[in-house]
CSV table of C-alpha atoms in Angstrom, one decimal:
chain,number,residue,atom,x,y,z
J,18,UNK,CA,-13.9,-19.0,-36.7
J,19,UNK,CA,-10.7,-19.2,-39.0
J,20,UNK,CA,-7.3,-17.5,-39.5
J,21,UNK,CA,-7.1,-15.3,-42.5
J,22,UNK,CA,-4.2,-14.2,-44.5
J,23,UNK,CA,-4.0,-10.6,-44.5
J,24,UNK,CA,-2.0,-10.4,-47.5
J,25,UNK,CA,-3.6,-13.2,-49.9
J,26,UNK,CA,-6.9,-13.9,-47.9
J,27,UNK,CA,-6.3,-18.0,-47.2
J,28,UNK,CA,-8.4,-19.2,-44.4
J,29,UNK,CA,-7.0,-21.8,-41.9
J,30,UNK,CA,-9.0,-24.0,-40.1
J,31,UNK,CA,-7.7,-23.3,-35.9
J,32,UNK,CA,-6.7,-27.0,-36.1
J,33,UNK,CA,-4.3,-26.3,-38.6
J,34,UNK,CA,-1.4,-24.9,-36.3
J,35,UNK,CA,-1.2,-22.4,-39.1
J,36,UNK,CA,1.0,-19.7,-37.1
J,37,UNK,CA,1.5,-17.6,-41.2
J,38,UNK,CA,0.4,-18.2,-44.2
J,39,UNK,CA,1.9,-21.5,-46.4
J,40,UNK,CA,1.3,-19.5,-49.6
J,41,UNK,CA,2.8,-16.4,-49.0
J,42,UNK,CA,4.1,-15.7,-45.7
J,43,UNK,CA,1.7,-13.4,-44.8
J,44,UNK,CA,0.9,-12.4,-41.3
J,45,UNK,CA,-2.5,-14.4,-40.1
J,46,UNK,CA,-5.6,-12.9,-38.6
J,47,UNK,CA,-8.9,-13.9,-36.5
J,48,UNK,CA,-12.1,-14.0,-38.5
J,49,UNK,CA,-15.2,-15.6,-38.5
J,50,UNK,CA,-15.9,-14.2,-34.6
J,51,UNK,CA,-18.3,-11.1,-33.2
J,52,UNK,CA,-17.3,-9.9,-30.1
J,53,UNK,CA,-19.9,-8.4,-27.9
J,54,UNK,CA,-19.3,-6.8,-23.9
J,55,UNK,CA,-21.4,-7.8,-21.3
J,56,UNK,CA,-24.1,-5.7,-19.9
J,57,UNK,CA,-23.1,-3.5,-17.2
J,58,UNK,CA,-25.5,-4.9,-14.5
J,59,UNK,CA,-23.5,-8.6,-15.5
J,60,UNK,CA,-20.1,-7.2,-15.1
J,61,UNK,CA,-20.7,-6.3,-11.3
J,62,UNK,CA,-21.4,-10.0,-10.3
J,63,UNK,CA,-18.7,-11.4,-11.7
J,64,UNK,CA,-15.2,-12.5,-10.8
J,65,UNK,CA,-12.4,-9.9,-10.9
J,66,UNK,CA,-10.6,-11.6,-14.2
J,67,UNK,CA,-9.6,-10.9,-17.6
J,68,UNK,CA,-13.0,-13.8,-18.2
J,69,UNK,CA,-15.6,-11.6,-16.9
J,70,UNK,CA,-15.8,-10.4,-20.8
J,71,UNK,CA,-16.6,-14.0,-21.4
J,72,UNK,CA,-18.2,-12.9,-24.7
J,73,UNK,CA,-15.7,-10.5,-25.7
J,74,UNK,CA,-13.3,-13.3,-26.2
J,75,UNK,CA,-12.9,-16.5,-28.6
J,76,UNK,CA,-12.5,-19.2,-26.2
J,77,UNK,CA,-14.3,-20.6,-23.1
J,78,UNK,CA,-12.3,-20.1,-19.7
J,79,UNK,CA,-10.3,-23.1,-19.2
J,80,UNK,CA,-10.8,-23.4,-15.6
J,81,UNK,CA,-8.0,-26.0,-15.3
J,82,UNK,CA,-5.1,-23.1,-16.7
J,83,UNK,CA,-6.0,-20.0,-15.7
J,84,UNK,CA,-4.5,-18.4,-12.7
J,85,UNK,CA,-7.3,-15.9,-12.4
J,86,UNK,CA,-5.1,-13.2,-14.5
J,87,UNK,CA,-6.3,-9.7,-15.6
J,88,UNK,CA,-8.5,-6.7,-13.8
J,89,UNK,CA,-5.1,-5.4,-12.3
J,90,UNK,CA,-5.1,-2.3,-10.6
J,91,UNK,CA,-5.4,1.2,-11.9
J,92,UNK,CA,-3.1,3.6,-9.3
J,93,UNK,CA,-2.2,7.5,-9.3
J,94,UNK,CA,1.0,8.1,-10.6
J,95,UNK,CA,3.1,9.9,-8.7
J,96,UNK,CA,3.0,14.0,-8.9
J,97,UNK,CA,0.8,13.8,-12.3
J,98,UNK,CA,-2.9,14.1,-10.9
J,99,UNK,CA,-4.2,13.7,-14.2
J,100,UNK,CA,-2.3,10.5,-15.0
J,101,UNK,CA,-2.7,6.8,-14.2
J,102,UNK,CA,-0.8,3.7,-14.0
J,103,UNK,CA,-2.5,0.1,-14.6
J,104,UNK,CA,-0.1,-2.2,-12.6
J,105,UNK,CA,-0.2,-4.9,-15.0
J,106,UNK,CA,3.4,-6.6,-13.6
J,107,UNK,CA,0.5,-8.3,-11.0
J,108,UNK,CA,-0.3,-11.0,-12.8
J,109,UNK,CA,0.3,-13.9,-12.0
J,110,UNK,CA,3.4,-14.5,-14.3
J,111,UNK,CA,5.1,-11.1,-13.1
J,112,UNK,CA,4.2,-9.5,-16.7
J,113,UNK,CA,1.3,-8.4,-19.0
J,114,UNK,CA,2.1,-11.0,-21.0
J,115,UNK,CA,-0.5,-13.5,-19.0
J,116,UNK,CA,-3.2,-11.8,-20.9
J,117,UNK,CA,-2.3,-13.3,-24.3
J,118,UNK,CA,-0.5,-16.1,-23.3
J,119,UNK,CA,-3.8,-18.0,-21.5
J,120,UNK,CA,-5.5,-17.6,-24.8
J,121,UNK,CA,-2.9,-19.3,-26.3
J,122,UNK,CA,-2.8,-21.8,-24.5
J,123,UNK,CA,-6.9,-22.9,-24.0
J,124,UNK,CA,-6.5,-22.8,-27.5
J,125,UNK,CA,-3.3,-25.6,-27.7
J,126,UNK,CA,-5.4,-27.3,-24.4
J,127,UNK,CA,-8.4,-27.6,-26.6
J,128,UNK,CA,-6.9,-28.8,-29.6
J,129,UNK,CA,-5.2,-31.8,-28.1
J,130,UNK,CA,-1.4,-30.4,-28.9
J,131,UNK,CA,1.0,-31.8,-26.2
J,132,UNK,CA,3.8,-29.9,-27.8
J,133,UNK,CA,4.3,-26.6,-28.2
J,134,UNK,CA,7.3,-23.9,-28.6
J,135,UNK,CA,7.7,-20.2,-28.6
J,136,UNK,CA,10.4,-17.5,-28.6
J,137,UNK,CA,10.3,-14.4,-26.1
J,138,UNK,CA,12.7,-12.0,-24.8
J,139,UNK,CA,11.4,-13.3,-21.9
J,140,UNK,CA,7.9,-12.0,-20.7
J,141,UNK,CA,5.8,-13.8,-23.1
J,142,UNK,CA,7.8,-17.3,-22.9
J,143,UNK,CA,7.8,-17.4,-19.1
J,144,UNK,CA,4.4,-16.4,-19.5
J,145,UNK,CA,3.3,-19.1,-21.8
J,146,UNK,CA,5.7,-21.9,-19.8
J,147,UNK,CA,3.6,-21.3,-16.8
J,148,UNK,CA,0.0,-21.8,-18.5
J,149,UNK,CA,1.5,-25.1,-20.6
J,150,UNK,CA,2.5,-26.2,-17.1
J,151,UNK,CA,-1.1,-26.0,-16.2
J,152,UNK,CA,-2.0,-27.7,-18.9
J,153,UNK,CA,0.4,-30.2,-18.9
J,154,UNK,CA,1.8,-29.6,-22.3
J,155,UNK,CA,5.1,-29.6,-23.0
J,156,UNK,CA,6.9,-26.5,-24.0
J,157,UNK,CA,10.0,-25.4,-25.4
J,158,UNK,CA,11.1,-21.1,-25.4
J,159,UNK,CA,13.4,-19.5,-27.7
J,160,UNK,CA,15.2,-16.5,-25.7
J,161,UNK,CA,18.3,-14.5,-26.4
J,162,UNK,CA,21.5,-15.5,-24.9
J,163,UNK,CA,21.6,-12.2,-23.1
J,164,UNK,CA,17.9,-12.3,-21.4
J,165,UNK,CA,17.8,-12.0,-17.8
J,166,UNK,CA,18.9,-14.6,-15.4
J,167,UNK,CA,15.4,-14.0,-13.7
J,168,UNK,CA,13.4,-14.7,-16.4
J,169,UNK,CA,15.6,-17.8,-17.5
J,170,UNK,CA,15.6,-19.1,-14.2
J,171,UNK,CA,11.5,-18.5,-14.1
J,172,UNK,CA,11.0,-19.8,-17.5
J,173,UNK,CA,12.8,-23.2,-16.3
J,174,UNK,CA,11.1,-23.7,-13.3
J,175,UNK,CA,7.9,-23.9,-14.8
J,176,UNK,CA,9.7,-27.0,-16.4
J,177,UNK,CA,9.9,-25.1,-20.0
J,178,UNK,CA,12.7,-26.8,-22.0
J,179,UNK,CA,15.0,-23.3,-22.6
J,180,UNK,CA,17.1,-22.6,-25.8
J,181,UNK,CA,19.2,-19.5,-25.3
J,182,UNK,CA,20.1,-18.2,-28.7
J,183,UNK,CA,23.4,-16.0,-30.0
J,184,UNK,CA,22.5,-12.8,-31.4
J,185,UNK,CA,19.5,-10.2,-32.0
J,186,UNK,CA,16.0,-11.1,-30.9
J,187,UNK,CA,15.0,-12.0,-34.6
J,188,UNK,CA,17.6,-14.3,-34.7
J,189,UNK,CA,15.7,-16.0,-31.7
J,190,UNK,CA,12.6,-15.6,-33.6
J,191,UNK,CA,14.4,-17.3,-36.9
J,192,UNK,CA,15.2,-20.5,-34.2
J,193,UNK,CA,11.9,-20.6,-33.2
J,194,UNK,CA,10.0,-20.7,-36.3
J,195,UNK,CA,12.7,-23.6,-37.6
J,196,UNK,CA,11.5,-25.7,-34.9
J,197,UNK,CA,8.1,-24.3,-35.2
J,198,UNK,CA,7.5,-25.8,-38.7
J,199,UNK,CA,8.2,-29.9,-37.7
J,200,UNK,CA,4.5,-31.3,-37.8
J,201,UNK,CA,2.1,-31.3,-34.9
J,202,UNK,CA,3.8,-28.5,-32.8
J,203,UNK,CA,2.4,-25.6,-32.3
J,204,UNK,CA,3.8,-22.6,-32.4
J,205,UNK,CA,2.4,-20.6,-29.5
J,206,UNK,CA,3.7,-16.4,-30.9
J,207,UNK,CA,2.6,-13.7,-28.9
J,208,UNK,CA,3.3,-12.0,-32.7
J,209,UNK,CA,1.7,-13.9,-35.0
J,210,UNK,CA,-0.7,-16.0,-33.7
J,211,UNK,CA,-4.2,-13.2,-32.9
J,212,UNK,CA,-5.7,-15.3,-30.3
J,213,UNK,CA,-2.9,-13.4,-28.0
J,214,UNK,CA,-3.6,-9.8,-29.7
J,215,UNK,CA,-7.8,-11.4,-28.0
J,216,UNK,CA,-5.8,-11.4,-24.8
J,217,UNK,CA,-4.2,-8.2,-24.1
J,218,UNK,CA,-7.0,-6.1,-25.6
J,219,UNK,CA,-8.6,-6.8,-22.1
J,220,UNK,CA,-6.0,-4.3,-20.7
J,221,UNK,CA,-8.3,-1.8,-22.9
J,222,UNK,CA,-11.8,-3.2,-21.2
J,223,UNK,CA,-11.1,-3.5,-18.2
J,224,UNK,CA,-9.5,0.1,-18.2
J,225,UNK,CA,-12.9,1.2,-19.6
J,226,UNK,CA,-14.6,-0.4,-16.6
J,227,UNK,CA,-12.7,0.5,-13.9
J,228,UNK,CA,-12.9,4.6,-15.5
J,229,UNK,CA,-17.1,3.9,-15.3
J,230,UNK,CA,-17.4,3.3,-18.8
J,231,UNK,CA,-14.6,5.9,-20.7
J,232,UNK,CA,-11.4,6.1,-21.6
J,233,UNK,CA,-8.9,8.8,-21.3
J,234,UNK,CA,-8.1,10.8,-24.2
J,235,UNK,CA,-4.2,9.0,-24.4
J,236,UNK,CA,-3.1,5.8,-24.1
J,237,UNK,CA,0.5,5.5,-23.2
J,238,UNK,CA,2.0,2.1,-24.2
J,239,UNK,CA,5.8,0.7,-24.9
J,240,UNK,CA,5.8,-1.1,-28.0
J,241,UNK,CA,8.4,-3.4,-30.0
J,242,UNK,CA,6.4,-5.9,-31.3
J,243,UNK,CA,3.1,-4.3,-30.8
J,244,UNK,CA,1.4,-6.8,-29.2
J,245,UNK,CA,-0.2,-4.3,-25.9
J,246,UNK,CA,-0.4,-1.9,-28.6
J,247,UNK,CA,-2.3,-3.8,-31.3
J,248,UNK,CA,-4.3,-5.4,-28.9
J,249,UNK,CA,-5.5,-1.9,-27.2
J,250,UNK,CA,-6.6,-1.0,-30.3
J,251,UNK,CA,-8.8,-3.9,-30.9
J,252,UNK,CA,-10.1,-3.7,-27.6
J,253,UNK,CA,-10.9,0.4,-28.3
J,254,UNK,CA,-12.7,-0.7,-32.0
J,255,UNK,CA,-14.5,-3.1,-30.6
J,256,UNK,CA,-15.7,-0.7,-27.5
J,257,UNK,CA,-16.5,2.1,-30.2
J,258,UNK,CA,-18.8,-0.2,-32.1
J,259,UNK,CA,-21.0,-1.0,-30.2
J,260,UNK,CA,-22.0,2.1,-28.5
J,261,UNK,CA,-19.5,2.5,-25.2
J,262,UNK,CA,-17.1,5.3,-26.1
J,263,UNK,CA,-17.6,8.1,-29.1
J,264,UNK,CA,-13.9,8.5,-29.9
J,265,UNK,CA,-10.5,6.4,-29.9
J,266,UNK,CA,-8.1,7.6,-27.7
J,267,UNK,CA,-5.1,8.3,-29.3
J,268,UNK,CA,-2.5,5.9,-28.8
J,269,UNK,CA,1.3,7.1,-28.0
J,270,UNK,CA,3.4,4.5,-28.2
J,271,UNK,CA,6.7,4.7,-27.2
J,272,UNK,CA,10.2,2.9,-28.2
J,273,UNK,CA,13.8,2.9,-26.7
J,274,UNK,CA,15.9,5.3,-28.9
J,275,UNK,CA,18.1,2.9,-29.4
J,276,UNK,CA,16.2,0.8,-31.0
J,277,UNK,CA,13.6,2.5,-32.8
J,278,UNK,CA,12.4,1.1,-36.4
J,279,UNK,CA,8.7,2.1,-35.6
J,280,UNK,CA,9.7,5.1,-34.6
J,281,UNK,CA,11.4,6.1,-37.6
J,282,UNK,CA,9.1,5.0,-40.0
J,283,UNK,CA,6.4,7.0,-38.4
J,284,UNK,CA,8.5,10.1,-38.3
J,285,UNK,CA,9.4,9.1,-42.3
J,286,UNK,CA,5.5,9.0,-43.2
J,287,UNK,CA,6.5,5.7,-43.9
J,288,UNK,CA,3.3,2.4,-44.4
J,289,UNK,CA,5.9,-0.3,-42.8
J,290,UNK,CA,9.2,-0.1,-40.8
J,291,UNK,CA,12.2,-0.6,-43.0
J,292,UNK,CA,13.2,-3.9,-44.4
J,293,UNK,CA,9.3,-5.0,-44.0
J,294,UNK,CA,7.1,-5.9,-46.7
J,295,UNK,CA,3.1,-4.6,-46.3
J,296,UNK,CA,1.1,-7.1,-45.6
J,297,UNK,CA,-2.3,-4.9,-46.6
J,298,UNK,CA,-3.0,-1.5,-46.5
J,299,UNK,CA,-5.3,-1.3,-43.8
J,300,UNK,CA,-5.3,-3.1,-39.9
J,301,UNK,CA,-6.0,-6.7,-41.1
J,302,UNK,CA,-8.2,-8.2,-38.2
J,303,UNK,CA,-8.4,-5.5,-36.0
J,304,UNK,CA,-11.5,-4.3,-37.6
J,305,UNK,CA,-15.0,-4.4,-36.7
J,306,UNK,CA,-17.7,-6.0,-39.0
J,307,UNK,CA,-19.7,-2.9,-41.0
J,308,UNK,CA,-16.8,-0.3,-40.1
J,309,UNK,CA,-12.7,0.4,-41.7
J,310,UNK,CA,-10.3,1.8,-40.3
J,311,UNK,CA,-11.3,5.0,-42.3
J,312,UNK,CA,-14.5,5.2,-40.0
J,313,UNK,CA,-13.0,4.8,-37.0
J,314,UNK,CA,-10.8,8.2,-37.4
J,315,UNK,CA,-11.6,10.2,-34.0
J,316,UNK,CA,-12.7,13.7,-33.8
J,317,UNK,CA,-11.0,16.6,-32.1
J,318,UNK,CA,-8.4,14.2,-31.3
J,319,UNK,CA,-4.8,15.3,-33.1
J,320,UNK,CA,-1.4,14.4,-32.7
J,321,UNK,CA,-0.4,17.9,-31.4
J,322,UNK,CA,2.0,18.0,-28.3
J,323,UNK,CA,3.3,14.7,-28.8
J,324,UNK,CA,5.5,14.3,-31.9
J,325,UNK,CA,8.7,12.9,-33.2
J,326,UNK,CA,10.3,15.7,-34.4
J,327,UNK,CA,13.4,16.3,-32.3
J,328,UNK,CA,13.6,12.9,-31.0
J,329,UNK,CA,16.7,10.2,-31.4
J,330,UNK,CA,14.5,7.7,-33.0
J,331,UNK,CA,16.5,6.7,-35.8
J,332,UNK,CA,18.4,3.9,-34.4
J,333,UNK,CA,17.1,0.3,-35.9
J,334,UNK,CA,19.1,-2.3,-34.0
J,335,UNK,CA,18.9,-3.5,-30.9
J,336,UNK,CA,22.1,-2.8,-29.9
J,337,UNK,CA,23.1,-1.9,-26.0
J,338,UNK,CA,19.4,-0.6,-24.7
J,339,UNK,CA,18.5,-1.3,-21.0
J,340,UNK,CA,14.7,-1.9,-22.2
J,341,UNK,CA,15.1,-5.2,-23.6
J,342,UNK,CA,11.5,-6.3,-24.0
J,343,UNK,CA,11.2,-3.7,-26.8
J,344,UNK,CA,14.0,-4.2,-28.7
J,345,UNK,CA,12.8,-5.1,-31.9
J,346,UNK,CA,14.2,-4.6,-34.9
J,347,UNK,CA,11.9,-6.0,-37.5
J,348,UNK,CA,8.4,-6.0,-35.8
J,349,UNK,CA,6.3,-8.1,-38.0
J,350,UNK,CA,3.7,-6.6,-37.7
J,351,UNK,CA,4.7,-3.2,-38.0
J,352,UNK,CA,2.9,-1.9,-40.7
J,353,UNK,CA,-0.8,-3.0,-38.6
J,354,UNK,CA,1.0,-0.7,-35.8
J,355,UNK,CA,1.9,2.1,-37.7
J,356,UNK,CA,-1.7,2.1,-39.1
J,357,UNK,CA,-3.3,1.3,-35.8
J,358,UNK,CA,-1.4,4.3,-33.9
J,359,UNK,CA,-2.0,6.7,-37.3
J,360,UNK,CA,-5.3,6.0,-36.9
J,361,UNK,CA,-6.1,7.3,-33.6
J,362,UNK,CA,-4.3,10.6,-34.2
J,363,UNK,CA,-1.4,8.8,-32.3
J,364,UNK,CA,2.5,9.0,-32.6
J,365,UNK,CA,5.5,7.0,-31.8
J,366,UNK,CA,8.1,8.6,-30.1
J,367,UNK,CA,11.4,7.4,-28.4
J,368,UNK,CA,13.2,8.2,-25.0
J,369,UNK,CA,16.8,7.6,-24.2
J,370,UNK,CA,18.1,5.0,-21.9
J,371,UNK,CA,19.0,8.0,-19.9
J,372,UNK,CA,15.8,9.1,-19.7
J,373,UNK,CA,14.5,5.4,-18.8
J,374,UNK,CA,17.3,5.2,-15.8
J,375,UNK,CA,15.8,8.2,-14.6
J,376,UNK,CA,11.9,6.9,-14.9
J,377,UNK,CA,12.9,3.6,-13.1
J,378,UNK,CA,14.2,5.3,-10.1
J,379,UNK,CA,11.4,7.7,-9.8
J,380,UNK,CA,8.5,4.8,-10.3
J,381,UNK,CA,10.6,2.8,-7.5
J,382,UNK,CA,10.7,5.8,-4.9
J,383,UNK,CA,6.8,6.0,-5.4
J,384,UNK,CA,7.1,2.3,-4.7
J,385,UNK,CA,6.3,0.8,-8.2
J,386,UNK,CA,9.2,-1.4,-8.7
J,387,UNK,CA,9.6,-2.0,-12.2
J,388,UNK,CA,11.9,-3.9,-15.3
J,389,UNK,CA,13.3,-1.0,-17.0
J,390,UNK,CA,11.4,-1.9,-20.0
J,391,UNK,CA,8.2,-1.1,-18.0
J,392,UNK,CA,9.9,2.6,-17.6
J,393,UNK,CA,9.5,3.8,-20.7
J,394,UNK,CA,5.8,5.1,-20.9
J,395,UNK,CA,6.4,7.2,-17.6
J,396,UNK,CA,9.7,8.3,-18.6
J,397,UNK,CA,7.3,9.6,-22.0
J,398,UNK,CA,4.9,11.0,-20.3
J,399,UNK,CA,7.5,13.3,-18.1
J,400,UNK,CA,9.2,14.1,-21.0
J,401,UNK,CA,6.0,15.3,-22.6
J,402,UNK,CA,4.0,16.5,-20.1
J,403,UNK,CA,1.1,14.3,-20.9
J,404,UNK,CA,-1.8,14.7,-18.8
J,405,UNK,CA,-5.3,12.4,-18.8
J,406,UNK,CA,-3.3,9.8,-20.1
J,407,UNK,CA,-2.9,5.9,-18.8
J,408,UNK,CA,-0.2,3.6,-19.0
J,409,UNK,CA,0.7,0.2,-18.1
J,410,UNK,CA,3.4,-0.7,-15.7
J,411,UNK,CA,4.1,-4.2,-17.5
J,412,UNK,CA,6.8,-6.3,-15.6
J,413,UNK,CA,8.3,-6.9,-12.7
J,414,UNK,CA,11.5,-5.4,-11.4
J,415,UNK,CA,12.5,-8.5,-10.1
J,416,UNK,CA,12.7,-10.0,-13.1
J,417,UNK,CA,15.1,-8.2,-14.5
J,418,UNK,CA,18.8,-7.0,-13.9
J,419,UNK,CA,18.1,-3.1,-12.8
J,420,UNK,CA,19.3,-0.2,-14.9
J,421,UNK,CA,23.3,0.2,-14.3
């Protein structure tokens, strides 16, 4: 099992702490490693965790770190009989983030680093402060200077060493690699390194389990750097290879208006977001031995009734939106996104931070309390009247500062 450079193709050895590519920057991908699901009949005597797919996923369950994340439930959502929310904000962590995050972290854990660092606009670095706690690594989180008090507060508590940076999220993100690069840290991304993409495409299997063995024909999911997105779509590949759906569902991904660079590029026919190189022309490391992309595409599946067209999605900074765990203005990996979502007969579409007010309050009266960012899927799927659909409910209101 390596890393491989989906631009140039270099391998990494794990030990490497390879978090892109020395030669070329590229983004880095997991190779070398079959996933395969557990029989059915296995799945019912095991624990209710994200490691009951044991041999789905890349690394053995470090029973000393994890805090039994994963299987959270799946609810009714409120009026929609034909729609349902995955109340992912119970992990242990307060965010969806746990899924990737414990990955990471075995992996650091079982590579002897004692020193690791990573940059968040909060979820994923409270997320990954809380498992190094457990492993008794010490960590250090890149966040914006405006994240929220909560998550600040959370991230030190876990005893995370916390460097609030001036400016957009990539300029956390430029910090954070800088300090990334000194020798024998290791840089625990949720963006680039794929062991976290192995993590949250367990949202995707355990969906399919608790639905008795399908999916529903959308997936609603927020996305800003992709990670729940990406990862669903591995975790929907993998399914369809071996035999346990016949289509992909399409994905819908949705993004603030305000900050929208996926958005637009989708809208624009576009391979990559603006300002992005392409790192390869198809979904580097989201494949399946023996299949492409190309034979994955789904049948009778279309992205009628859910489209850009008429949608504010052109904005491309991050500039002034309540949902600040999406606000992403250079995903990097945006062009695997735009390919993933494309491929399912998906589209990317944006809501206002009107429209995301209005979703908080009406997730909280149905007693699903909420960050706004978590709003934005059910504030899409009442603006489109999408119906056998699922989305995640991601983080915790009490996190975050509420809607004003």
């Amino acid at each position: 099992m390596k890393l491989r450079c989906a631009s140039c193709g270099q391998t990494y050895a794990l030990s490497d702490l390879a978090w892109r590519c020395t030669h070329c920057h590229g983004m880095l991908d997991l190779t070398g490693f079959t996933p395969v699901m557990p029989p059915p009949g296995d799945l019912a005597l095991r624990r209710p965790s994200l490691w009951r797919y044991a041999e789905a996923l890349p690394i053995a369950e470090p029973l000393g770190i994890t805090l039994g994340e994963g299987f959270s439930p799946l609810v009714s959502a409120p009026g929609r009989p034909g729609v349902q929310l995955k109340v992912d904000y119970l992990m242990p962590t307060g965010s969806f983030k746990d899924r990737g995050a414990v990955l990471l972290v075995a992996l650091a854990a079982s590579l002897g680093v004692t020193r690791l660092m990573t940059d968040s606009s909060g979820n994923a670095g409270t997320a990954v402060a809380a498992y190094a706690a457990r492993a008794g690594i010490s960590c250090g989180v890149y966040v914006p200077e405006s994240t929220s008090a909560g998550k600040v507060a959370q991230l030190r508590a876990y005893g995370a060493e916390v460097f609030q940076i001036p400016g957009s999220r990539e300029d956390t993100a430029e910090a954070a690699a800088r300090a990334a690069d000194v020798p024998g840290v290791f840089y625990a991304s949720h963006v680039y390194h794929p062991f976290f993409l192995q993590g949250t495409k367990t949202y995707v299997l355990e969906l399919w389990e608790q639905s008795g063995g399908r999916l529903p024909e959308t997936l609603v999911l927020p996305v800003g750097n992709g990670t729940l997105v990406l990862g669903a779509y591995l975790g929907c590949v993998e399914l369809l290879s071996q035999g346990l759906i016949d289509r992909l569902p399409r994905i819908v991904a949705v993004q603030a208006a305000r900050c929208a660079p996926l958005a637009t590029a989708f809208a624009d026919g576009l391979p990559a977001p603006a300002g992005l190189t392409l790192p390869g022309l198809t979904v580097p490391g989201l494949t399946v031995p023996g299949l492409t992309p190309s034979g994955l595409t789904p049948s009778g599946v279309t992205p009628s009734g859910v489209t850009s067209s008429g949608l504010t999605s052109s904005g491309n900074t991050a500039s002034g939106t309540v949902a600040e765990g999406i606000a992403i203005a250079r995903p990097a990996r945006g062009a695997q996104i735009l390919s993933a979502v494309r491929e399912t007969g998906g589209s990317i579409v944006t809501v206002t931070d009107d429209q995301i007010h209005s979703a908080h309050t009406e997730l909280a009266r149905a007693g699903l309390y909420v960050e706004p960012t978590s709003a934005v899927c059910w504030a899409a799927i009442s603006s489109f009247g999408l119906e056998d659909a699922v989305a995640p409910l991601c983080g915790s209101g009490l996190k975050s500062k509420p809607p004003a």
